[in-house]
Amino acid sequence: MATSIKIDDELKSRVQALAGQRRRSTHWIMLEVIEQYVTREEAHESFKQEALASWRCYRETGRHLTVQEASEWLESWGRGDKAPPECHE
């Protein structure tokens, strides 16, 4: 899929300079940047959707852990086989 973008002269110069420093084409630099941005934004959206699903579940069931319970379990990581605490109402 061929796509074109319009960038101002200053940004174009910066991309060209970076491409020269990295011994890459400007096309490679722009593809790399777009790939990293899309990957980061997809991860952000996934995190947001997971948080919203967790919030909906909490509102429906009331099941949760306290900060203290979660902190104590996290502090025990690497010091045995302590199972994560069970959620409760």
PDB file of C-alpha atoms in Angstrom:
ATOM      1  CA  MET A   1       0.000   0.000   0.000  1.00  0.00           C
ATOM      2  CA  ALA A   2       1.591   3.225  -1.096  1.00  0.00           C
ATOM      3  CA  THR A   3       0.924   6.178   1.165  1.00  0.00           C
ATOM      4  CA  SER A   4       2.391   9.634   1.102  1.00  0.00           C
ATOM      5  CA  ILE A   5       2.711  12.171   3.868  1.00  0.00           C
ATOM      6  CA  LYS A   6       3.491  15.845   3.771  1.00  0.00           C
ATOM      7  CA  ILE A   7       6.109  17.117   6.197  1.00  0.00           C
ATOM      8  CA  ASP A   8       7.583  20.571   6.480  1.00  0.00           C
ATOM      9  CA  ASP A   9      11.094  21.316   5.273  1.00  0.00           C
ATOM     10  CA  GLU A  10      12.562  21.492   8.776  1.00  0.00           C
ATOM     11  CA  LEU A  11      11.316  18.038   9.733  1.00  0.00           C
ATOM     12  CA  LYS A  12      12.375  16.660   6.369  1.00  0.00           C
ATOM     13  CA  SER A  13      15.899  17.984   6.970  1.00  0.00           C
ATOM     14  CA  ARG A  14      15.980  16.453  10.444  1.00  0.00           C
ATOM     15  CA  VAL A  15      14.870  13.053   9.107  1.00  0.00           C
ATOM     16  CA  GLN A  16      17.478  13.228   6.341  1.00  0.00           C
ATOM     17  CA  ALA A  17      20.204  14.158   8.839  1.00  0.00           C
ATOM     18  CA  LEU A  18      19.250  11.304  11.147  1.00  0.00           C
ATOM     19  CA  ALA A  19      19.112   8.871   8.246  1.00  0.00           C
ATOM     20  CA  GLY A  20      22.612   9.917   7.254  1.00  0.00           C
ATOM     21  CA  GLN A  21      23.909   9.487  10.801  1.00  0.00           C
ATOM     22  CA  ARG A  22      22.345   6.035  11.052  1.00  0.00           C
ATOM     23  CA  ARG A  23      23.362   5.050   7.509  1.00  0.00           C
ATOM     24  CA  ARG A  24      19.736   4.288   6.719  1.00  0.00           C
ATOM     25  CA  SER A  25      17.333   5.638   4.136  1.00  0.00           C
ATOM     26  CA  THR A  26      14.818   8.291   5.069  1.00  0.00           C
ATOM     27  CA  HIS A  27      12.161   5.739   4.134  1.00  0.00           C
ATOM     28  CA  TRP A  28      13.578   3.273   6.698  1.00  0.00           C
ATOM     29  CA  ILE A  29      13.627   5.964   9.414  1.00  0.00           C
ATOM     30  CA  MET A  30      10.015   6.949   8.779  1.00  0.00           C
ATOM     31  CA  LEU A  31       8.829   3.322   8.704  1.00  0.00           C
ATOM     32  CA  GLU A  32      10.657   2.620  11.960  1.00  0.00           C
ATOM     33  CA  VAL A  33       9.089   5.631  13.665  1.00  0.00           C
ATOM     34  CA  ILE A  34       5.597   4.747  12.471  1.00  0.00           C
ATOM     35  CA  GLU A  35       6.034   1.117  13.569  1.00  0.00           C
ATOM     36  CA  GLN A  36       7.187   2.151  17.044  1.00  0.00           C
ATOM     37  CA  TYR A  37       4.347   4.657  17.411  1.00  0.00           C
ATOM     38  CA  VAL A  38       1.666   2.204  16.312  1.00  0.00           C
ATOM     39  CA  THR A  39       3.053  -0.547  18.577  1.00  0.00           C
ATOM     40  CA  ARG A  40       3.132   1.835  21.554  1.00  0.00           C
ATOM     41  CA  GLU A  41      -0.388   3.118  20.898  1.00  0.00           C
ATOM     42  CA  GLU A  42      -1.749  -0.423  20.455  1.00  0.00           C
ATOM     43  CA  ALA A  43      -0.219  -1.410  23.808  1.00  0.00           C
ATOM     44  CA  HIS A  44      -1.707   1.705  25.413  1.00  0.00           C
ATOM     45  CA  GLU A  45      -5.154   0.916  23.981  1.00  0.00           C
ATOM     46  CA  SER A  46      -4.888  -2.703  25.148  1.00  0.00           C
ATOM     47  CA  PHE A  47      -3.974  -1.544  28.664  1.00  0.00           C
ATOM     48  CA  LYS A  48      -6.887   0.908  28.661  1.00  0.00           C
ATOM     49  CA  GLN A  49      -9.365  -1.759  27.514  1.00  0.00           C
ATOM     50  CA  GLU A  50      -8.096  -4.183  30.166  1.00  0.00           C
ATOM     51  CA  ALA A  51      -8.493  -1.506  32.847  1.00  0.00           C
ATOM     52  CA  LEU A  52     -12.032  -0.711  31.687  1.00  0.00           C
ATOM     53  CA  ALA A  53     -12.930  -4.419  31.723  1.00  0.00           C
ATOM     54  CA  SER A  54     -11.511  -4.734  35.246  1.00  0.00           C
ATOM     55  CA  TRP A  55     -13.513  -1.693  36.376  1.00  0.00           C
ATOM     56  CA  ARG A  56     -16.716  -3.161  34.871  1.00  0.00           C
ATOM     57  CA  CYS A  57     -16.038  -6.472  36.631  1.00  0.00           C
ATOM     58  CA  TYR A  58     -15.475  -4.704  39.949  1.00  0.00           C
ATOM     59  CA  ARG A  59     -18.710  -2.712  39.557  1.00  0.00           C
ATOM     60  CA  GLU A  60     -20.628  -5.911  38.778  1.00  0.00           C
ATOM     61  CA  THR A  61     -19.140  -8.143  41.489  1.00  0.00           C
ATOM     62  CA  GLY A  62     -17.501  -5.879  44.071  1.00  0.00           C
ATOM     63  CA  ARG A  63     -14.586  -8.339  44.223  1.00  0.00           C
ATOM     64  CA  HIS A  64     -11.232  -6.655  44.859  1.00  0.00           C
ATOM     65  CA  LEU A  65      -7.909  -6.627  46.701  1.00  0.00           C
ATOM     66  CA  THR A  66      -6.827  -3.873  49.025  1.00  0.00           C
ATOM     67  CA  VAL A  67      -3.640  -1.945  48.316  1.00  0.00           C
ATOM     68  CA  GLN A  68      -2.144  -3.533  51.435  1.00  0.00           C
ATOM     69  CA  GLU A  69      -2.955  -7.066  50.215  1.00  0.00           C
ATOM     70  CA  ALA A  70      -1.495  -6.413  46.796  1.00  0.00           C
ATOM     71  CA  SER A  71       1.613  -4.728  48.230  1.00  0.00           C
ATOM     72  CA  GLU A  72       2.325  -7.561  50.654  1.00  0.00           C
ATOM     73  CA  TRP A  73       2.043 -10.129  47.879  1.00  0.00           C
ATOM     74  CA  LEU A  74       4.233  -8.111  45.499  1.00  0.00           C
ATOM     75  CA  GLU A  75       6.886  -7.690  48.201  1.00  0.00           C
ATOM     76  CA  SER A  76       6.988 -11.494  48.610  1.00  0.00           C
ATOM     77  CA  TRP A  77       7.940 -12.120  44.966  1.00  0.00           C
ATOM     78  CA  GLY A  78      11.157 -14.086  44.711  1.00  0.00           C
ATOM     79  CA  ARG A  79      10.984 -15.257  48.323  1.00  0.00           C
ATOM     80  CA  GLY A  80       9.024 -18.463  47.988  1.00  0.00           C
ATOM     81  CA  ASP A  81       5.944 -19.737  46.296  1.00  0.00           C
ATOM     82  CA  LYS A  82       3.354 -17.492  47.918  1.00  0.00           C
ATOM     83  CA  ALA A  83       0.208 -17.597  45.771  1.00  0.00           C
ATOM     84  CA  PRO A  84      -1.516 -14.335  44.906  1.00  0.00           C
ATOM     85  CA  PRO A  85      -4.297 -13.403  47.331  1.00  0.00           C
ATOM     86  CA  GLU A  86      -7.886 -14.172  46.378  1.00  0.00           C
ATOM     87  CA  CYS A  87     -10.159 -11.302  45.532  1.00  0.00           C
ATOM     88  CA  HIS A  88     -12.994 -10.718  47.975  1.00  0.00           C
ATOM     89  CA  GLU A  89     -16.016  -8.486  48.452  1.00  0.00           C
TER      90      GLU A  89
END
